[in-house]
C-alpha cells in the first residue's frame, strides 16, 4: 500500500527551529514529485516547497514566505522526506502535509501540527 | 504568483441535486508541454485532501463518475451530477503549471 506518514510537529517558540519527517512506504520517494503543503487553522491550502524527482534533477523550489528559512531534503536510504524549518514565526502555525505524486497515485500524509507560540 | 479564484465559497445543496464549482486563474494554465495542470481536491471534515481530478478532466481511480471536470485556459469547472451525503467537505482547485503552485480559497459543500 502506498502511504506517507509525517512526524516531528509540536510547539516551538518564535525564532525557533523544527524538522518534519515524511516516511514513505509502497513506493520510492526519489521517483515521485514531492511537495510540502500547509494549512493554517481554519484556512486553505498553501504549497511551501517541492523537490523534483531524481530523474528531473532533484532540485528544490520554495514559496516566497518560506524561502531562505525552510529547506527540503530527501534520504533515499530511509525513503524519507524532510522539511527543516528555521526562524519560525506565528504565521507558520499550521498542519503540514507531505504530498507525493507518481504515475498512478497522488497521496497525502495525515499531517503534523506545528504551533509557533511564546 | 497565479491567483486562483473559486466561486461560490459556500454551496448548500439538496441531496440528489447537481452542484457546480467555478475556478478561474489569473493567467493561462497551459504548460509548455501542451498540458493544462489544473487539479481538483476534496477535503472531507477532519481528513487530508484527496485528488479527484487531474489535468482538468481526468478522474482519479476510485472517484465516482458523478464527479467531472471541464474547462480550458483560465476557466474551469467541477461538477457533481447528483450530490450524496459523503460529498460534504471543502473542494479546492489547484494549478500545477506555474511555481509556486497555488490553490483556490476552497468551496464548502454542505447539505441543505
Coordinates of N, CA and C in Angstrom, one line a residue:
Chain A
X1 N 0.8 -1.2 0.0 CA 0.0 0.0 0.0 C 0.9 1.2 0.0
X2 N 0.5 2.2 -0.8 CA 1.3 3.4 -0.9 C 0.8 4.4 0.2
X3 N 1.8 4.8 1.0 CA 1.5 5.6 2.2 C 2.5 6.6 2.5
X4 N 2.1 7.7 3.2 CA 3.0 8.7 3.7 C 2.7 9.0 5.1
X5 N 3.7 9.0 6.0 CA 3.4 9.3 7.4 C 4.4 10.4 7.9
X6 N 3.8 11.5 8.3 CA 4.5 12.7 8.8 C 4.8 12.6 10.3
X7 N 5.8 13.2 10.8 CA 6.1 13.3 12.2 C 7.0 14.5 12.4
X8 N 7.1 14.8 13.7 CA 8.0 15.9 14.1 C 7.4 17.2 14.4
X9 N 6.1 17.3 14.3 CA 5.4 18.6 14.7 C 5.4 18.8 16.2
X10 N 5.0 20.0 16.6 CA 5.0 20.3 18.0 C 4.9 21.8 18.2
X11 N 5.1 22.2 19.5 CA 5.1 23.6 19.9 C 6.5 24.1 19.9
X12 N 6.7 25.2 19.3 CA 8.0 25.9 19.3 C 7.9 27.4 19.4
X13 N 8.9 28.0 20.0 CA 8.8 29.5 20.3 C 9.2 30.2 19.0
X14 N 8.7 31.4 18.8 CA 9.1 32.2 17.7 C 10.6 32.3 17.6
X15 N 11.1 32.2 16.4 CA 12.6 32.2 16.2 C 13.2 30.9 16.3
X16 N 12.4 29.9 16.7 CA 13.0 28.5 16.9 C 13.0 27.7 15.6
X17 N 13.4 26.5 15.7 CA 13.5 25.6 14.5 C 12.8 24.2 14.8
X18 N 12.5 23.6 13.7 CA 11.8 22.3 13.8 C 12.1 21.5 12.6
X19 N 12.2 20.2 12.6 CA 12.4 19.4 11.4 C 11.3 18.4 11.4
X20 N 10.6 18.4 10.3 CA 9.5 17.5 10.0 C 10.0 16.3 9.1
X21 N 9.5 15.1 9.4 CA 9.8 14.0 8.5 C 8.6 13.4 7.9
X22 N 8.8 12.8 6.7 CA 7.7 12.2 6.0 C 8.2 10.9 5.4
X23 N 7.8 9.8 6.1 CA 8.2 8.5 5.7 C 7.3 7.8 4.7
X24 N 7.9 7.4 3.6 CA 7.1 6.8 2.5 C 7.2 5.2 2.6
X25 N 6.1 4.6 2.2 CA 6.1 3.2 2.0 C 5.3 2.8 0.8
X26 N 5.7 1.7 0.1 CA 5.0 1.3 -1.1 C 5.4 1.9 -2.4
X27 N 6.3 2.9 -2.3 CA 6.9 3.5 -3.5 C 8.2 4.1 -3.1
X28 N 9.0 4.5 -4.1 CA 10.3 5.1 -3.9 C 10.2 6.6 -4.0
X29 N 10.5 7.3 -2.9 CA 10.4 8.8 -2.9 C 11.2 9.5 -4.0
X30 N 12.3 8.9 -4.4 CA 13.2 9.5 -5.4 C 12.5 9.5 -6.7
X31 N 11.5 8.7 -6.9 CA 10.8 8.6 -8.2 C 9.5 9.4 -8.2
X32 N 9.2 10.1 -7.1 CA 7.9 10.8 -7.0 C 8.2 12.3 -6.9
X33 N 7.2 13.1 -7.3 CA 7.3 14.5 -7.2 C 6.7 14.8 -5.8
X34 N 7.6 15.3 -4.9 CA 7.2 15.5 -3.5 C 7.0 17.0 -3.2
X35 N 6.0 17.3 -2.4 CA 5.6 18.6 -2.1 C 5.3 18.7 -0.6
X36 N 5.6 19.8 0.1 CA 5.1 20.1 1.4 C 4.0 21.1 1.2
X37 N 2.9 20.9 1.9 CA 1.7 21.8 1.8 C 1.3 22.0 3.2
X38 N 0.9 23.3 3.5 CA 0.5 23.6 4.9 C -0.9 24.2 4.9
X39 N -1.6 24.0 6.0 CA -2.9 24.6 6.2 C -3.1 25.2 7.6
X40 N -3.1 26.5 7.6 CA -3.3 27.2 8.9 C -4.7 26.9 9.4
X41 N -4.8 26.9 10.8 CA -6.1 26.6 11.4 C -7.3 27.3 10.7
X42 N -8.3 26.5 10.2 CA -9.5 27.1 9.6 C -9.3 27.7 8.3
X43 N -8.1 27.5 7.7 CA -7.8 28.2 6.4 C -7.6 27.2 5.3
X44 N -7.2 27.8 4.1 CA -7.0 27.0 3.0 C -5.6 26.4 2.9
X45 N -5.3 25.8 1.7 CA -4.0 25.1 1.5 C -3.0 26.0 0.8
X46 N -1.7 25.8 1.2 CA -0.6 26.6 0.6 C 0.6 25.7 0.4
X47 N 1.1 25.7 -0.8 CA 2.3 24.9 -1.1 C 3.5 25.7 -0.6
X48 N 4.4 25.0 0.2 CA 5.5 25.8 0.7 C 6.8 25.4 0.0
X49 N 6.9 24.2 -0.6 CA 8.1 23.8 -1.3 C 7.9 22.4 -1.9
X50 N 8.8 22.2 -2.9 CA 8.8 20.9 -3.6 C 10.2 20.4 -3.8
X51 N 10.4 19.1 -4.1 CA 11.6 18.6 -4.5 C 11.3 17.7 -5.7
X52 N 12.0 17.9 -6.8 CA 11.8 17.2 -8.0 C 12.3 15.8 -7.9
X53 N 11.8 14.9 -8.9 CA 12.3 13.6 -8.9 C 13.8 13.6 -9.2
X54 N 14.5 12.5 -8.9 CA 15.9 12.4 -9.2 C 16.2 12.5 -10.7
X55 N 15.3 11.9 -11.5 CA 15.5 12.0 -12.9 C 15.3 13.4 -13.5
X56 N 14.6 14.3 -12.7 CA 14.4 15.6 -13.1 C 15.4 16.6 -12.5
X57 N 16.4 16.0 -11.8 CA 17.5 16.8 -11.2 C 17.4 16.9 -9.7
X58 N 16.3 16.5 -9.1 CA 16.2 16.5 -7.7 C 16.3 17.9 -7.0
X59 N 16.1 18.9 -7.8 CA 16.2 20.3 -7.2 C 15.0 20.7 -6.4
X60 N 15.2 21.7 -5.6 CA 14.1 22.2 -4.7 C 13.6 23.6 -5.1
X61 N 12.4 23.9 -4.8 CA 11.8 25.2 -5.0 C 11.0 25.6 -3.8
X62 N 10.9 26.8 -3.5 CA 10.1 27.3 -2.3 C 9.2 28.4 -2.6
X63 N 8.2 28.6 -1.8 CA 7.3 29.7 -1.9 C 8.0 30.9 -1.2
X64 N 7.5 32.1 -1.6 CA 8.2 33.3 -1.1 C 8.2 33.4 0.5
X65 N 7.1 33.1 1.1 CA 7.0 33.3 2.6 C 8.1 32.4 3.4
X66 N 8.6 31.3 2.7 CA 9.4 30.4 3.5 C 10.8 30.4 2.9
X67 N 11.0 31.0 1.7 CA 12.3 31.0 1.1 C 13.4 31.5 2.0
X68 N 14.5 30.8 2.1 CA 15.6 31.2 2.9 C 15.5 30.7 4.4
X69 N 14.3 30.2 4.7 CA 14.1 29.7 6.1 C 13.8 28.2 6.1
X70 N 13.2 27.7 5.1 CA 12.8 26.3 5.1 C 13.7 25.6 4.0
X71 N 14.0 24.3 4.3 CA 14.8 23.5 3.4 C 14.3 22.1 3.3
X72 N 14.0 21.7 2.1 CA 13.5 20.3 1.8 C 14.7 19.4 1.5
X73 N 14.7 18.2 2.0 CA 15.8 17.3 1.7 C 15.2 15.9 1.7
X74 N 15.9 14.9 1.1 CA 15.4 13.6 1.0 C 16.6 12.6 1.3
X75 N 16.3 11.6 2.1 CA 17.2 10.5 2.4 C 16.7 9.3 1.7
X76 N 17.3 8.9 0.6 CA 16.8 7.8 -0.2 C 17.0 6.5 0.5
X77 N 18.0 6.4 1.3 CA 18.3 5.1 2.0 C 17.2 4.8 3.1
X78 N 16.6 5.9 3.6 CA 15.5 5.7 4.5 C 14.1 6.0 3.9
X79 N 14.1 6.3 2.6 CA 12.9 6.6 1.9 C 12.0 7.7 2.7
X80 N 12.7 8.7 3.1 CA 12.1 9.7 4.0 C 12.4 11.1 3.4
X81 N 11.4 12.0 3.5 CA 11.5 13.4 3.1 C 11.5 14.2 4.4
X82 N 12.3 15.3 4.3 CA 12.4 16.2 5.5 C 12.0 17.6 5.1
X83 N 11.5 18.4 6.1 CA 11.4 19.8 6.0 C 12.0 20.4 7.2
X84 N 13.1 21.1 7.0 CA 13.8 21.8 8.0 C 13.3 23.2 8.1
X85 N 12.7 23.6 9.2 CA 12.1 24.9 9.3 C 12.9 25.8 10.4
X86 N 13.4 26.9 9.9 CA 14.2 27.8 10.8 C 13.5 29.1 10.9
X87 N 13.9 29.9 11.9 CA 13.4 31.3 12.1 C 11.8 31.3 12.1
X88 N 11.2 30.4 12.8 CA 9.8 30.3 12.7 C 9.1 31.5 13.3
X89 N 7.9 31.8 12.7 CA 7.1 32.9 13.2 C 5.7 32.3 13.5
X90 N 4.9 33.1 14.1 CA 3.5 32.7 14.4 C 2.7 32.4 13.1
X91 N 3.1 33.1 12.0 CA 2.5 32.9 10.7 C 2.7 31.5 10.2
X92 N 3.7 30.7 10.7 CA 4.0 29.4 10.3 C 3.2 28.3 11.0
X93 N 2.3 28.7 11.9 CA 1.5 27.8 12.6 C 0.5 27.2 11.6
X94 N 0.5 25.8 11.5 CA -0.3 25.2 10.5 C -0.2 23.6 10.7
X95 N -1.1 22.9 10.0 CA -0.9 21.5 9.8 C 0.0 21.4 8.5
X96 N 1.1 20.6 8.6 CA 1.9 20.4 7.5 C 1.7 19.0 6.9
X97 N 1.4 19.0 5.6 CA 1.2 17.7 4.9 C 2.4 17.5 3.9
X98 N 2.8 16.3 3.7 CA 3.6 16.0 2.6 C 2.7 15.3 1.6
X99 N 3.0 15.6 0.3 CA 2.2 15.0 -0.8 C 3.1 14.4 -1.8
X100 N 2.8 13.2 -2.3 CA 3.6 12.5 -3.3 C 2.8 12.2 -4.5
X101 N 3.4 12.5 -5.7 CA 2.7 12.3 -7.0 C 3.5 11.4 -7.8
X102 N 2.9 10.3 -8.2 CA 3.6 9.3 -9.1 C 2.8 9.2 -10.4
X103 N 3.2 8.2 -11.2 CA 2.4 8.0 -12.4 C 1.0 7.5 -12.2
X104 N 0.8 6.8 -11.1 CA -0.5 6.2 -10.8 C -1.1 6.6 -9.4
X105 N -0.5 7.6 -8.8 CA -1.0 7.9 -7.5 C -0.8 9.4 -7.2
X106 N -1.6 9.9 -6.2 CA -1.4 11.2 -5.7 C -1.8 11.0 -4.2
X107 N -0.9 11.0 -3.3 CA -1.2 10.7 -1.9 C -0.7 11.8 -1.0
X108 N -1.4 11.9 0.1 CA -1.1 12.9 1.2 C -0.9 12.1 2.5
X109 N -0.1 12.6 3.3 CA 0.1 12.1 4.7 C -1.1 12.6 5.5
X110 N -1.1 12.2 6.8 CA -2.2 12.6 7.7 C -2.0 14.0 8.2
X111 N -0.8 14.5 8.0 CA -0.5 15.9 8.5 C 0.1 15.9 9.9
X112 N 1.0 16.9 10.2 CA 1.5 17.0 11.5 C 1.4 18.5 11.9
X113 N 1.0 18.8 13.1 CA 0.6 20.1 13.5 C 1.9 20.8 14.1
X114 N 2.1 22.0 13.6 CA 3.2 22.9 14.0 C 2.6 24.1 14.6
X115 N 2.9 24.4 15.9 CA 2.4 25.6 16.6 C 3.5 26.4 17.0
X116 N 3.6 27.7 16.5 CA 4.6 28.6 16.9 C 4.0 29.6 17.8
X117 N 4.4 29.6 19.1 CA 3.8 30.5 20.1 C 4.8 30.6 21.3
X118 N 4.8 31.8 21.9 CA 5.6 32.0 23.1 C 4.9 31.6 24.3
Chain B
X1 N 2.6 35.5 -8.3 CA 2.0 34.2 -8.2 C 0.7 34.1 -8.9
X2 N 0.3 33.0 -9.4 CA -1.0 32.8 -10.1 C -2.1 32.8 -9.0
X3 N -3.1 33.6 -9.2 CA -4.2 33.7 -8.2 C -5.3 32.8 -8.8
X4 N -5.8 31.9 -7.9 CA -6.9 31.0 -8.3 C -8.1 31.5 -7.5
X5 N -9.2 31.8 -8.2 CA -10.4 32.3 -7.6 C -11.6 31.4 -7.8
X6 N -12.1 30.9 -6.7 CA -13.2 29.9 -6.7 C -14.5 30.6 -6.4
X7 N -15.6 30.1 -7.0 CA -16.9 30.6 -6.6 C -17.9 29.5 -6.8
X8 N -19.0 29.4 -6.0 CA -19.1 30.1 -4.7 C -18.2 29.6 -3.7
X9 N -18.1 30.3 -2.5 CA -17.2 29.8 -1.4 C -18.1 28.9 -0.5
X10 N -19.4 29.0 -0.6 CA -20.3 28.2 0.2 C -21.4 27.7 -0.7
X11 N -21.6 26.4 -0.7 CA -22.6 25.8 -1.6 C -23.5 24.8 -0.9
X12 N -24.7 25.3 -0.4 CA -25.6 24.4 0.2 C -26.4 23.6 -1.0
X13 N -26.5 22.3 -0.9 CA -27.1 21.6 -2.0 C -28.1 20.5 -1.4
X14 N -29.1 20.3 -2.1 CA -30.1 19.3 -1.7 C -29.6 17.9 -2.2
X15 N -29.7 16.9 -1.4 CA -29.3 15.5 -1.8 C -29.9 15.2 -3.1
X16 N -29.1 14.6 -4.0 CA -29.6 14.2 -5.3 C -29.6 15.2 -6.4
X17 N -29.3 16.5 -6.0 CA -29.3 17.6 -6.9 C -27.8 17.8 -7.4
X18 N -27.7 18.5 -8.6 CA -26.3 18.8 -9.1 C -25.7 19.9 -8.4
X19 N -24.4 20.0 -8.5 CA -23.6 21.1 -7.9 C -22.5 21.5 -8.9
X20 N -22.1 22.7 -8.9 CA -21.1 23.2 -9.8 C -20.2 24.2 -9.1
X21 N -18.9 24.1 -9.2 CA -17.9 25.0 -8.6 C -17.1 25.6 -9.8
X22 N -16.9 26.9 -9.7 CA -16.1 27.5 -10.7 C -14.7 27.9 -10.2
X23 N -13.7 27.8 -11.0 CA -12.3 28.2 -10.7 C -11.7 28.9 -11.8
X24 N -11.2 30.1 -11.5 CA -10.6 31.0 -12.5 C -9.2 31.3 -12.1
X25 N -8.3 31.3 -13.1 CA -6.9 31.6 -12.8 C -6.5 32.9 -13.4
X26 N -5.5 33.6 -12.8 CA -5.1 34.9 -13.2 C -4.3 34.9 -14.5
X27 N -3.8 33.7 -14.9 CA -3.2 33.6 -16.2 C -3.4 32.2 -16.7
X28 N -3.1 32.0 -18.0 CA -3.3 30.7 -18.6 C -2.5 29.6 -17.9
X29 N -3.2 28.4 -17.8 CA -2.6 27.3 -17.1 C -2.0 26.3 -18.1
X30 N -1.9 26.6 -19.4 CA -1.4 25.8 -20.4 C 0.1 25.8 -20.2
X31 N 0.7 24.6 -20.0 CA 2.2 24.5 -19.8 C 2.9 24.4 -21.2
X32 N 4.2 24.5 -21.1 CA 4.9 24.5 -22.4 C 4.9 23.1 -23.1
X33 N 4.5 22.0 -22.3 CA 4.3 20.7 -23.0 C 2.9 20.5 -23.6
X34 N 2.1 21.6 -23.5 CA 0.7 21.5 -24.0 C -0.3 21.0 -23.1
X35 N 0.1 20.5 -21.9 CA -0.9 20.1 -20.9 C -1.3 21.3 -20.0
X36 N -2.5 21.1 -19.4 CA -3.0 22.1 -18.5 C -3.1 21.4 -17.1
X37 N -2.3 21.9 -16.2 CA -2.2 21.3 -14.9 C -3.2 21.9 -13.9
X38 N -4.4 21.6 -14.1 CA -5.5 22.1 -13.2 C -6.0 20.8 -12.5
X39 N -6.0 20.9 -11.1 CA -6.4 19.7 -10.3 C -7.5 20.1 -9.4
X40 N -8.4 19.2 -9.1 CA -9.4 19.4 -8.0 C -9.2 18.4 -6.9
X41 N -9.2 19.0 -5.7 CA -9.1 18.2 -4.5 C -10.4 18.2 -3.7
X42 N -10.7 17.2 -2.9 CA -11.8 17.1 -1.9 C -11.1 17.0 -0.6
X43 N -11.6 17.8 0.4 CA -11.1 17.6 1.8 C -12.3 17.4 2.7
X44 N -12.6 16.2 3.1 CA -13.7 15.9 4.0 C -13.3 16.4 5.4
X45 N -14.3 16.7 6.2 CA -14.0 17.1 7.6 C -13.1 16.2 8.3
X46 N -12.0 16.8 8.8 CA -11.0 16.1 9.6 C -10.1 15.2 8.9
X47 N -10.1 15.3 7.5 CA -9.3 14.4 6.7 C -8.2 15.2 5.9
X48 N -7.3 14.5 5.4 CA -6.3 15.1 4.4 C -7.0 15.3 3.1
X49 N -6.5 16.2 2.3 CA -7.1 16.4 0.9 C -6.9 15.1 0.1
X50 N -7.7 14.9 -0.9 CA -7.7 13.8 -1.8 C -7.9 14.3 -3.2
X51 N -7.1 13.9 -4.1 CA -7.2 14.3 -5.5 C -8.4 13.6 -6.2
X52 N -9.2 14.4 -6.8 CA -10.4 13.9 -7.6 C -10.1 13.9 -9.1
X53 N -9.6 15.0 -9.5 CA -9.5 15.3 -11.0 C -8.1 15.8 -11.2
X54 N -7.4 15.4 -12.3 CA -6.1 15.9 -12.7 C -6.2 16.3 -14.2
X55 N -5.3 17.2 -14.5 CA -5.3 17.8 -15.9 C -6.7 18.1 -16.4
X56 N -7.4 18.8 -15.6 CA -8.7 19.4 -16.0 C -9.9 18.4 -15.9
X57 N -9.7 17.3 -16.5 CA -10.9 16.4 -16.7 C -10.7 14.9 -16.4
X58 N -9.5 14.5 -16.0 CA -9.2 13.1 -15.8 C -9.5 12.7 -14.3
X59 N -10.4 11.8 -14.2 CA -10.9 11.4 -12.9 C -9.9 10.4 -12.3
X60 N -9.5 10.5 -11.0 CA -8.6 9.5 -10.4 C -9.4 8.2 -10.2
X61 N -8.6 7.2 -10.0 CA -9.1 5.8 -9.7 C -9.9 5.8 -8.4
X62 N -11.1 5.2 -8.5 CA -11.9 5.2 -7.3 C -12.8 6.4 -7.1
X63 N -12.7 7.4 -7.9 CA -13.6 8.6 -7.8 C -14.9 8.3 -8.5
X64 N -16.0 8.5 -7.9 CA -17.3 8.2 -8.5 C -17.5 9.0 -9.8
X65 N -18.1 8.4 -10.8 CA -18.3 9.1 -12.1 C -19.3 10.3 -12.0
X66 N -19.9 10.5 -10.8 CA -20.7 11.7 -10.7 C -19.9 13.0 -10.7
X67 N -18.6 12.8 -10.4 CA -17.6 14.0 -10.5 C -17.1 14.1 -11.9
X68 N -17.1 15.4 -12.4 CA -16.5 15.6 -13.7 C -15.8 17.0 -13.7
X69 N -14.8 17.1 -14.4 CA -14.1 18.4 -14.6 C -14.1 18.9 -16.0
X70 N -14.1 20.2 -16.2 CA -14.0 20.7 -17.6 C -13.4 22.1 -17.5
X71 N -13.1 22.6 -18.7 CA -12.6 23.9 -18.8 C -11.3 24.0 -19.7
X72 N -10.8 25.2 -19.8 CA -9.6 25.4 -20.6 C -9.0 26.8 -20.3
X73 N -7.7 26.9 -20.5 CA -7.1 28.3 -20.4 C -7.1 28.8 -19.0
X74 N -8.1 29.6 -18.7 CA -8.2 30.2 -17.3 C -9.5 29.9 -16.6
X75 N -10.4 29.2 -17.2 CA -11.7 29.0 -16.7 C -12.0 27.5 -16.6
X76 N -12.3 27.1 -15.3 CA -12.5 25.7 -15.1 C -13.7 25.4 -14.2
X77 N -14.3 24.2 -14.3 CA -15.5 23.9 -13.5 C -15.4 22.4 -13.0
X78 N -15.8 22.3 -11.8 CA -16.0 20.9 -11.2 C -17.5 20.7 -11.0
X79 N -18.0 19.6 -11.6 CA -19.5 19.4 -11.4 C -19.7 18.0 -10.7
X80 N -20.7 18.1 -9.9 CA -21.2 16.8 -9.2 C -22.6 16.6 -9.7
X81 N -22.8 15.5 -10.4 CA -24.1 15.4 -11.1 C -25.3 15.2 -10.1
X82 N -25.0 14.4 -9.0 CA -26.1 14.2 -8.0 C -25.3 14.1 -6.7
X83 N -25.5 15.1 -5.9 CA -24.7 15.2 -4.6 C -25.2 14.1 -3.6
X84 N -24.3 13.4 -3.0 CA -24.5 12.4 -2.0 C -24.0 13.0 -0.6
X85 N -24.4 12.4 0.4 CA -24.0 12.8 1.8 C -22.5 12.8 2.0
X86 N -21.9 11.8 1.4 CA -20.4 11.6 1.5 C -19.6 12.7 0.8
X87 N -20.3 13.6 0.0 CA -19.6 14.6 -0.8 C -19.4 15.9 0.1
X88 N -20.0 15.9 1.3 CA -19.8 17.1 2.1 C -18.3 17.3 2.4
X89 N -17.9 18.5 2.3 CA -16.5 18.9 2.5 C -16.1 20.2 1.8
X90 N -14.8 20.4 1.8 CA -14.3 21.6 1.0 C -13.6 21.1 -0.2
X91 N -13.9 21.8 -1.3 CA -13.3 21.5 -2.6 C -12.3 22.6 -3.0
X92 N -11.1 22.2 -3.4 CA -10.1 23.1 -3.8 C -9.7 22.9 -5.3
X93 N -9.5 23.9 -6.0 CA -8.8 23.8 -7.3 C -7.3 24.2 -7.0
X94 N -6.4 23.6 -7.8 CA -5.0 24.0 -7.7 C -4.4 24.0 -9.0
X95 N -3.5 25.0 -9.3 CA -2.8 25.0 -10.6 C -1.4 24.5 -10.3
X96 N -1.0 23.5 -11.2 CA 0.4 22.9 -11.1 C 1.2 23.3 -12.3
X97 N 0.9 24.4 -12.9 CA 1.6 24.8 -14.1 C 2.8 25.8 -13.8
X98 N 2.5 26.8 -12.9 CA 3.5 27.8 -12.6 C 3.9 27.7 -11.1
X99 N 5.2 27.6 -10.8 CA 5.6 27.6 -9.5 C 5.6 29.0 -8.9
X100 N 5.1 29.3 -7.7 CA 4.6 28.2 -6.7 C 3.2 27.8 -7.1
X101 N 2.9 26.5 -7.0 CA 1.6 26.0 -7.2 C 0.6 26.7 -6.3
X102 N -0.5 27.1 -6.7 CA -1.4 27.8 -5.9 C -2.8 27.2 -5.9
X103 N -3.5 27.4 -4.8 CA -4.9 26.8 -4.6 C -5.9 27.9 -4.6
X104 N -7.1 27.6 -5.0 CA -8.2 28.4 -4.7 C -8.6 28.5 -3.2
X105 N -9.5 29.4 -2.9 CA -9.8 29.6 -1.4 C -10.6 28.4 -0.8
X106 N -11.1 27.6 -1.7 CA -12.0 26.5 -1.2 C -13.4 26.8 -1.3
X107 N -14.2 25.8 -1.6 CA -15.7 25.9 -1.7 C -16.3 24.8 -0.7
X108 N -17.0 25.3 0.3 CA -17.6 24.4 1.2 C -18.9 23.9 0.8
X109 N -19.0 22.6 0.5 CA -20.3 22.0 0.1 C -20.9 21.3 1.3
X110 N -22.2 21.7 1.5 CA -22.9 21.2 2.6 C -24.3 20.8 2.2
X111 N -25.0 20.0 2.9 CA -26.3 19.5 2.6 C -27.4 20.5 3.2
X112 N -28.3 20.9 2.4 CA -29.4 21.8 2.9 C -30.3 21.0 3.9

